[in-house]
Amino acid sequence: MNLLLPAVEALGAGAAAFGALAWVCASPTNQFWGTVHARANVASPGVYALSFDDGPTRESTTAILDTLAELGVRATFFVIGVNARRCPDLLVRMDAEGHLVANHSLDHTHWSMFRGNRYWDRQLREADRIIQGAIGKRPALFRPPMGVKTCFVMGAARRNGHAVIAWSRRGIDGVTTTAPRILERLVPRTQGGDVVALHDGIEPHSRRSPAATIAALKPLILQLRKRGLRPAPLHELLNLPAYAPHSAAATS
């Protein structure tokens, strides 16, 4: 039995180290690899930011944009490059209606956390190129797929001039859910300074339906409004540039 103890202890230590590394990579607020913006650093009473991932997807993103227009709300859309290539007109609409268009990688591959510098440089640059081709501005904000950060992800963001954005509240609507569940998660918990993460689109490796998010959005905004909370553009809440300085009509 004593002969087995070193092996057991080594396995335990290895499991603990793996768990710590996984937390460092996946925790939205962890700063181990570099600066990550998950909520406002200063008190922002009554103000939060709405953000959407994985679009644009024709039907669902259009429905989300219609609701935001109806309520006079501006949001941030972290778009996937291959989706944006299919629907550049939706990026044009986002920009024209005062929303921010930000980078969510080229193709949102689920195994991308195991890839290195060259891969991540291409993911960011190609997505930027597609977005800039549609709206004439290069994003300065980037949200890693699934929020997973590694030294390679963060290094690519730094080299390409992107602030890395996470969230402080999320609807967990990237998987099958319902509108009531989204509201139960967000309405009582959202506070001033929060960055709320939802999903307007369907990433290329998923068949999830965005119907719950579409149904939840209007009551979410209205119920938060009753609590005295109003959505503000993400770059204003976090005091960050939205687009690269040399971009045409850059927003700061």
PDB file of N, CA and C in Angstrom, residues 14-89:
ATOM      1  N   GLY A  14      -1.784  16.113 -10.121  1.00  0.00           N
ATOM      2  CA  GLY A  14      -2.027  16.383 -11.531  1.00  0.00           C
ATOM      3  C   GLY A  14      -3.455  16.815 -11.793  1.00  0.00           C
ATOM      4  N   ALA A  15      -4.407  16.148 -11.135  1.00  0.00           N
ATOM      5  CA  ALA A  15      -5.812  16.524 -11.300  1.00  0.00           C
ATOM      6  C   ALA A  15      -6.072  17.931 -10.782  1.00  0.00           C
ATOM      7  N   ALA A  16      -5.440  18.263  -9.657  1.00  0.00           N
ATOM      8  CA  ALA A  16      -5.608  19.602  -9.088  1.00  0.00           C
ATOM      9  C   ALA A  16      -5.035  20.662 -10.020  1.00  0.00           C
ATOM     10  N   ALA A  17      -3.853  20.362 -10.610  1.00  0.00           N
ATOM     11  CA  ALA A  17      -3.228  21.309 -11.524  1.00  0.00           C
ATOM     12  C   ALA A  17      -4.080  21.503 -12.773  1.00  0.00           C
ATOM     13  N   PHE A  18      -4.638  20.396 -13.296  1.00  0.00           N
ATOM     14  CA  PHE A  18      -5.498  20.496 -14.476  1.00  0.00           C
ATOM     15  C   PHE A  18      -6.744  21.311 -14.162  1.00  0.00           C
ATOM     16  N   GLY A  19      -7.329  21.086 -12.988  1.00  0.00           N
ATOM     17  CA  GLY A  19      -8.510  21.836 -12.600  1.00  0.00           C
ATOM     18  C   GLY A  19      -8.221  23.325 -12.469  1.00  0.00           C
ATOM     19  N   ALA A  20      -7.056  23.648 -11.907  1.00  0.00           N
ATOM     20  CA  ALA A  20      -6.680  25.056 -11.763  1.00  0.00           C
ATOM     21  C   ALA A  20      -6.487  25.700 -13.127  1.00  0.00           C
ATOM     22  N   LEU A  21      -5.842  24.978 -14.044  1.00  0.00           N
ATOM     23  CA  LEU A  21      -5.624  25.515 -15.389  1.00  0.00           C
ATOM     24  C   LEU A  21      -6.951  25.722 -16.112  1.00  0.00           C
ATOM     25  N   ALA A  22      -7.864  24.755 -15.973  1.00  0.00           N
ATOM     26  CA  ALA A  22      -9.167  24.888 -16.609  1.00  0.00           C
ATOM     27  C   ALA A  22      -9.905  26.118 -16.078  1.00  0.00           C
ATOM     28  N   TRP A  23      -9.819  26.353 -14.774  1.00  0.00           N
ATOM     29  CA  TRP A  23     -10.476  27.531 -14.191  1.00  0.00           C
ATOM     30  C   TRP A  23      -9.848  28.813 -14.719  1.00  0.00           C
ATOM     31  N   VAL A  24      -8.522  28.845 -14.807  1.00  0.00           N
ATOM     32  CA  VAL A  24      -7.817  30.017 -15.320  1.00  0.00           C
ATOM     33  C   VAL A  24      -8.274  30.338 -16.739  1.00  0.00           C
ATOM     34  N   CYS A  25      -8.464  29.287 -17.562  1.00  0.00           N
ATOM     35  CA  CYS A  25      -8.834  29.495 -18.959  1.00  0.00           C
ATOM     36  C   CYS A  25     -10.305  29.871 -19.127  1.00  0.00           C
ATOM     37  N   ALA A  26     -11.176  29.288 -18.321  1.00  0.00           N
ATOM     38  CA  ALA A  26     -12.615  29.422 -18.551  1.00  0.00           C
ATOM     39  C   ALA A  26     -13.286  30.500 -17.715  1.00  0.00           C
ATOM     40  N   SER A  27     -12.738  30.854 -16.574  1.00  0.00           N
ATOM     41  CA  SER A  27     -13.381  31.850 -15.727  1.00  0.00           C
ATOM     42  C   SER A  27     -13.439  33.198 -16.439  1.00  0.00           C
ATOM     43  N   PRO A  28     -14.616  33.801 -16.590  1.00  0.00           N
ATOM     44  CA  PRO A  28     -14.711  35.041 -17.358  1.00  0.00           C
ATOM     45  C   PRO A  28     -13.968  36.213 -16.739  1.00  0.00           C
ATOM     46  N   THR A  29     -13.750  36.179 -15.438  1.00  0.00           N
ATOM     47  CA  THR A  29     -13.104  37.320 -14.782  1.00  0.00           C
ATOM     48  C   THR A  29     -11.624  37.097 -14.502  1.00  0.00           C
ATOM     49  N   ASN A  30     -11.077  35.906 -14.837  1.00  0.00           N
ATOM     50  CA  ASN A  30      -9.691  35.617 -14.493  1.00  0.00           C
ATOM     51  C   ASN A  30      -8.725  36.419 -15.359  1.00  0.00           C
ATOM     52  N   GLN A  31      -7.717  37.017 -14.720  1.00  0.00           N
ATOM     53  CA  GLN A  31      -6.763  37.885 -15.412  1.00  0.00           C
ATOM     54  C   GLN A  31      -5.380  37.229 -15.554  1.00  0.00           C
ATOM     55  N   PHE A  32      -5.297  35.928 -15.395  1.00  0.00           N
ATOM     56  CA  PHE A  32      -3.999  35.252 -15.384  1.00  0.00           C
ATOM     57  C   PHE A  32      -3.213  35.490 -16.664  1.00  0.00           C
ATOM     58  N   TRP A  33      -3.899  35.398 -17.821  1.00  0.00           N
ATOM     59  CA  TRP A  33      -3.198  35.530 -19.108  1.00  0.00           C
ATOM     60  C   TRP A  33      -3.130  36.975 -19.592  1.00  0.00           C
ATOM     61  N   GLY A  34      -3.820  37.880 -18.919  1.00  0.00           N
ATOM     62  CA  GLY A  34      -3.858  39.271 -19.352  1.00  0.00           C
ATOM     63  C   GLY A  34      -5.185  39.902 -18.982  1.00  0.00           C
ATOM     64  N   THR A  35      -5.347  41.155 -19.354  1.00  0.00           N
ATOM     65  CA  THR A  35      -6.523  41.924 -18.958  1.00  0.00           C
ATOM     66  C   THR A  35      -7.772  41.424 -19.677  1.00  0.00           C
ATOM     67  N   VAL A  36      -8.802  41.144 -18.892  1.00  0.00           N
ATOM     68  CA  VAL A  36     -10.106  40.747 -19.410  1.00  0.00           C
ATOM     69  C   VAL A  36     -11.143  41.687 -18.806  1.00  0.00           C
ATOM     70  N   HIS A  37     -11.997  42.233 -19.640  1.00  0.00           N
ATOM     71  CA  HIS A  37     -13.026  43.168 -19.187  1.00  0.00           C
ATOM     72  C   HIS A  37     -14.350  42.428 -19.066  1.00  0.00           C
ATOM     73  N   ALA A  38     -14.851  42.293 -17.839  1.00  0.00           N
ATOM     74  CA  ALA A  38     -16.080  41.550 -17.610  1.00  0.00           C
ATOM     75  C   ALA A  38     -17.214  42.423 -17.071  1.00  0.00           C
ATOM     76  N   ARG A  39     -16.897  43.572 -16.509  1.00  0.00           N
ATOM     77  CA  ARG A  39     -17.900  44.519 -16.053  1.00  0.00           C
ATOM     78  C   ARG A  39     -17.212  45.866 -15.867  1.00  0.00           C
ATOM     79  N   ALA A  40     -17.990  46.909 -15.609  1.00  0.00           N
ATOM     80  CA  ALA A  40     -17.421  48.236 -15.426  1.00  0.00           C
ATOM     81  C   ALA A  40     -16.528  48.265 -14.195  1.00  0.00           C
ATOM     82  N   ASN A  41     -15.388  48.940 -14.305  1.00  0.00           N
ATOM     83  CA  ASN A  41     -14.450  49.040 -13.187  1.00  0.00           C
ATOM     84  C   ASN A  41     -14.859  50.094 -12.173  1.00  0.00           C
ATOM     85  N   VAL A  42     -15.713  50.996 -12.579  1.00  0.00           N
ATOM     86  CA  VAL A  42     -16.177  52.054 -11.676  1.00  0.00           C
ATOM     87  C   VAL A  42     -17.685  51.908 -11.510  1.00  0.00           C
ATOM     88  N   ALA A  43     -18.210  52.536 -10.482  1.00  0.00           N
ATOM     89  CA  ALA A  43     -19.645  52.454 -10.210  1.00  0.00           C
ATOM     90  C   ALA A  43     -20.436  52.994 -11.396  1.00  0.00           C
ATOM     91  N   SER A  44     -21.385  52.211 -11.854  1.00  0.00           N
ATOM     92  CA  SER A  44     -22.236  52.623 -12.977  1.00  0.00           C
ATOM     93  C   SER A  44     -23.698  52.417 -12.585  1.00  0.00           C
ATOM     94  N   PRO A  45     -24.181  53.229 -11.661  1.00  0.00           N
ATOM     95  CA  PRO A  45     -25.542  53.012 -11.168  1.00  0.00           C
ATOM     96  C   PRO A  45     -26.566  53.132 -12.291  1.00  0.00           C
ATOM     97  N   GLY A  46     -27.394  52.115 -12.407  1.00  0.00           N
ATOM     98  CA  GLY A  46     -28.486  52.173 -13.369  1.00  0.00           C
ATOM     99  C   GLY A  46     -28.114  51.857 -14.803  1.00  0.00           C
ATOM    100  N   VAL A  47     -26.849  51.480 -15.072  1.00  0.00           N
ATOM    101  CA  VAL A  47     -26.419  51.272 -16.454  1.00  0.00           C
ATOM    102  C   VAL A  47     -25.787  49.890 -16.597  1.00  0.00           C
ATOM    103  N   TYR A  48     -26.208  49.155 -17.611  1.00  0.00           N
ATOM    104  CA  TYR A  48     -25.599  47.872 -17.936  1.00  0.00           C
ATOM    105  C   TYR A  48     -25.435  47.796 -19.447  1.00  0.00           C
ATOM    106  N   ALA A  49     -24.754  46.749 -19.925  1.00  0.00           N
ATOM    107  CA  ALA A  49     -24.554  46.583 -21.363  1.00  0.00           C
ATOM    108  C   ALA A  49     -25.118  45.251 -21.822  1.00  0.00           C
ATOM    109  N   LEU A  50     -25.812  45.267 -22.956  1.00  0.00           N
ATOM    110  CA  LEU A  50     -26.317  44.060 -23.593  1.00  0.00           C
ATOM    111  C   LEU A  50     -25.349  43.636 -24.695  1.00  0.00           C
ATOM    112  N   SER A  51     -24.989  42.367 -24.708  1.00  0.00           N
ATOM    113  CA  SER A  51     -24.137  41.856 -25.778  1.00  0.00           C
ATOM    114  C   SER A  51     -24.695  40.537 -26.291  1.00  0.00           C
ATOM    115  N   PHE A  52     -24.444  40.289 -27.575  1.00  0.00           N
ATOM    116  CA  PHE A  52     -24.964  39.094 -28.240  1.00  0.00           C
ATOM    117  C   PHE A  52     -23.831  38.402 -28.989  1.00  0.00           C
ATOM    118  N   ASP A  53     -23.829  37.076 -28.913  1.00  0.00           N
ATOM    119  CA  ASP A  53     -22.789  36.263 -29.547  1.00  0.00           C
ATOM    120  C   ASP A  53     -23.354  35.400 -30.674  1.00  0.00           C
ATOM    121  N   ASP A  54     -22.430  34.966 -31.540  1.00  0.00           N
ATOM    122  CA  ASP A  54     -22.610  33.861 -32.496  1.00  0.00           C
ATOM    123  C   ASP A  54     -23.338  34.219 -33.777  1.00  0.00           C
ATOM    124  N   GLY A  55     -23.807  35.445 -33.950  1.00  0.00           N
ATOM    125  CA  GLY A  55     -24.465  35.814 -35.199  1.00  0.00           C
ATOM    126  C   GLY A  55     -23.445  36.261 -36.245  1.00  0.00           C
ATOM    127  N   PRO A  56     -23.958  36.851 -37.325  1.00  0.00           N
ATOM    128  CA  PRO A  56     -25.389  36.990 -37.559  1.00  0.00           C
ATOM    129  C   PRO A  56     -25.999  35.729 -38.171  1.00  0.00           C
ATOM    130  N   THR A  57     -27.203  35.425 -37.741  1.00  0.00           N
ATOM    131  CA  THR A  57     -28.011  34.367 -38.340  1.00  0.00           C
ATOM    132  C   THR A  57     -29.293  35.039 -38.825  1.00  0.00           C
ATOM    133  N   ARG A  58     -29.639  34.813 -40.079  1.00  0.00           N
ATOM    134  CA  ARG A  58     -30.636  35.652 -40.756  1.00  0.00           C
ATOM    135  C   ARG A  58     -31.894  35.896 -39.931  1.00  0.00           C
ATOM    136  N   GLU A  59     -32.636  34.859 -39.599  1.00  0.00           N
ATOM    137  CA  GLU A  59     -33.937  35.058 -38.957  1.00  0.00           C
ATOM    138  C   GLU A  59     -33.803  35.565 -37.525  1.00  0.00           C
ATOM    139  N   SER A  60     -32.939  34.934 -36.738  1.00  0.00           N
ATOM    140  CA  SER A  60     -32.876  35.294 -35.319  1.00  0.00           C
ATOM    141  C   SER A  60     -32.229  36.656 -35.098  1.00  0.00           C
ATOM    142  N   THR A  61     -31.173  36.951 -35.815  1.00  0.00           N
ATOM    143  CA  THR A  61     -30.541  38.264 -35.636  1.00  0.00           C
ATOM    144  C   THR A  61     -31.476  39.371 -36.085  1.00  0.00           C
ATOM    145  N   THR A  62     -32.210  39.150 -37.160  1.00  0.00           N
ATOM    146  CA  THR A  62     -33.186  40.141 -37.611  1.00  0.00           C
ATOM    147  C   THR A  62     -34.239  40.385 -36.538  1.00  0.00           C
ATOM    148  N   ALA A  63     -34.718  39.314 -35.913  1.00  0.00           N
ATOM    149  CA  ALA A  63     -35.726  39.465 -34.852  1.00  0.00           C
ATOM    150  C   ALA A  63     -35.161  40.242 -33.664  1.00  0.00           C
ATOM    151  N   ILE A  64     -33.933  39.948 -33.279  1.00  0.00           N
ATOM    152  CA  ILE A  64     -33.290  40.672 -32.179  1.00  0.00           C
ATOM    153  C   ILE A  64     -33.143  42.153 -32.530  1.00  0.00           C
ATOM    154  N   LEU A  65     -32.683  42.438 -33.736  1.00  0.00           N
ATOM    155  CA  LEU A  65     -32.516  43.834 -34.163  1.00  0.00           C
ATOM    156  C   LEU A  65     -33.858  44.556 -34.178  1.00  0.00           C
ATOM    157  N   ASP A  66     -34.915  43.881 -34.599  1.00  0.00           N
ATOM    158  CA  ASP A  66     -36.241  44.503 -34.610  1.00  0.00           C
ATOM    159  C   ASP A  66     -36.679  44.891 -33.196  1.00  0.00           C
ATOM    160  N   THR A  67     -36.439  43.997 -32.227  1.00  0.00           N
ATOM    161  CA  THR A  67     -36.818  44.293 -30.840  1.00  0.00           C
ATOM    162  C   THR A  67     -36.002  45.454 -30.286  1.00  0.00           C
ATOM    163  N   LEU A  68     -34.716  45.454 -30.539  1.00  0.00           N
ATOM    164  CA  LEU A  68     -33.860  46.545 -30.065  1.00  0.00           C
ATOM    165  C   LEU A  68     -34.289  47.876 -30.682  1.00  0.00           C
ATOM    166  N   ALA A  69     -34.642  47.857 -31.962  1.00  0.00           N
ATOM    167  CA  ALA A  69     -35.093  49.086 -32.617  1.00  0.00           C
ATOM    168  C   ALA A  69     -36.411  49.574 -32.012  1.00  0.00           C
ATOM    169  N   GLU A  70     -37.316  48.650 -31.750  1.00  0.00           N
ATOM    170  CA  GLU A  70     -38.607  49.005 -31.156  1.00  0.00           C
ATOM    171  C   GLU A  70     -38.427  49.697 -29.808  1.00  0.00           C
ATOM    172  N   LEU A  71     -37.458  49.221 -29.018  1.00  0.00           N
ATOM    173  CA  LEU A  71     -37.254  49.745 -27.663  1.00  0.00           C
ATOM    174  C   LEU A  71     -36.196  50.844 -27.596  1.00  0.00           C
ATOM    175  N   GLY A  72     -35.581  51.160 -28.720  1.00  0.00           N
ATOM    176  CA  GLY A  72     -34.573  52.222 -28.741  1.00  0.00           C
ATOM    177  C   GLY A  72     -33.311  51.875 -27.978  1.00  0.00           C
ATOM    178  N   VAL A  73     -32.888  50.623 -28.082  1.00  0.00           N
ATOM    179  CA  VAL A  73     -31.744  50.119 -27.319  1.00  0.00           C
ATOM    180  C   VAL A  73     -30.589  49.810 -28.257  1.00  0.00           C
ATOM    181  N   ARG A  74     -29.380  50.163 -27.824  1.00  0.00           N
ATOM    182  CA  ARG A  74     -28.170  49.814 -28.571  1.00  0.00           C
ATOM    183  C   ARG A  74     -27.420  48.701 -27.839  1.00  0.00           C
ATOM    184  N   ALA A  75     -26.867  47.786 -28.601  1.00  0.00           N
ATOM    185  CA  ALA A  75     -26.186  46.622 -28.043  1.00  0.00           C
ATOM    186  C   ALA A  75     -24.883  46.388 -28.786  1.00  0.00           C
ATOM    187  N   THR A  76     -24.169  45.345 -28.370  1.00  0.00           N
ATOM    188  CA  THR A  76     -22.937  44.931 -29.037  1.00  0.00           C
ATOM    189  C   THR A  76     -23.113  43.523 -29.561  1.00  0.00           C
ATOM    190  N   PHE A  77     -22.751  43.320 -30.821  1.00  0.00           N
ATOM    191  CA  PHE A  77     -22.852  42.014 -31.457  1.00  0.00           C
ATOM    192  C   PHE A  77     -21.457  41.464 -31.717  1.00  0.00           C
ATOM    193  N   PHE A  78     -21.107  40.388 -31.005  1.00  0.00           N
ATOM    194  CA  PHE A  78     -19.850  39.691 -31.237  1.00  0.00           C
ATOM    195  C   PHE A  78     -20.108  38.647 -32.331  1.00  0.00           C
ATOM    196  N   VAL A  79     -19.690  38.972 -33.542  1.00  0.00           N
ATOM    197  CA  VAL A  79     -20.074  38.164 -34.695  1.00  0.00           C
ATOM    198  C   VAL A  79     -18.968  37.172 -35.066  1.00  0.00           C
ATOM    199  N   ILE A  80     -19.393  36.051 -35.621  1.00  0.00           N
ATOM    200  CA  ILE A  80     -18.480  35.030 -36.126  1.00  0.00           C
ATOM    201  C   ILE A  80     -18.226  35.330 -37.598  1.00  0.00           C
ATOM    202  N   GLY A  81     -16.957  35.293 -37.993  1.00  0.00           N
ATOM    203  CA  GLY A  81     -16.594  35.711 -39.339  1.00  0.00           C
ATOM    204  C   GLY A  81     -17.331  34.976 -40.444  1.00  0.00           C
ATOM    205  N   VAL A  82     -17.422  33.642 -40.357  1.00  0.00           N
ATOM    206  CA  VAL A  82     -18.083  32.905 -41.436  1.00  0.00           C
ATOM    207  C   VAL A  82     -19.576  33.213 -41.488  1.00  0.00           C
ATOM    208  N   ASN A  83     -20.196  33.509 -40.357  1.00  0.00           N
ATOM    209  CA  ASN A  83     -21.595  33.929 -40.367  1.00  0.00           C
ATOM    210  C   ASN A  83     -21.734  35.327 -40.965  1.00  0.00           C
ATOM    211  N   ALA A  84     -20.811  36.206 -40.621  1.00  0.00           N
ATOM    212  CA  ALA A  84     -20.846  37.573 -41.145  1.00  0.00           C
ATOM    213  C   ALA A  84     -20.653  37.580 -42.658  1.00  0.00           C
ATOM    214  N   ARG A  85     -19.852  36.666 -43.162  1.00  0.00           N
ATOM    215  CA  ARG A  85     -19.617  36.578 -44.606  1.00  0.00           C
ATOM    216  C   ARG A  85     -20.915  36.246 -45.342  1.00  0.00           C
ATOM    217  N   ARG A  86     -21.805  35.462 -44.698  1.00  0.00           N
ATOM    218  CA  ARG A  86     -23.064  35.078 -45.328  1.00  0.00           C
ATOM    219  C   ARG A  86     -24.108  36.203 -45.262  1.00  0.00           C
ATOM    220  N   CYS A  87     -23.999  37.065 -44.252  1.00  0.00           N
ATOM    221  CA  CYS A  87     -25.041  38.084 -44.026  1.00  0.00           C
ATOM    222  C   CYS A  87     -24.420  39.468 -43.815  1.00  0.00           C
ATOM    223  N   PRO A  88     -23.630  39.968 -44.740  1.00  0.00           N
ATOM    224  CA  PRO A  88     -23.001  41.277 -44.508  1.00  0.00           C
ATOM    225  C   PRO A  88     -24.012  42.400 -44.346  1.00  0.00           C
ATOM    226  N   ASP A  89     -25.189  42.242 -44.949  1.00  0.00           N
ATOM    227  CA  ASP A  89     -26.216  43.277 -44.827  1.00  0.00           C
ATOM    228  C   ASP A  89     -26.684  43.453 -43.395  1.00  0.00           C
TER     229      ASP A  89
END
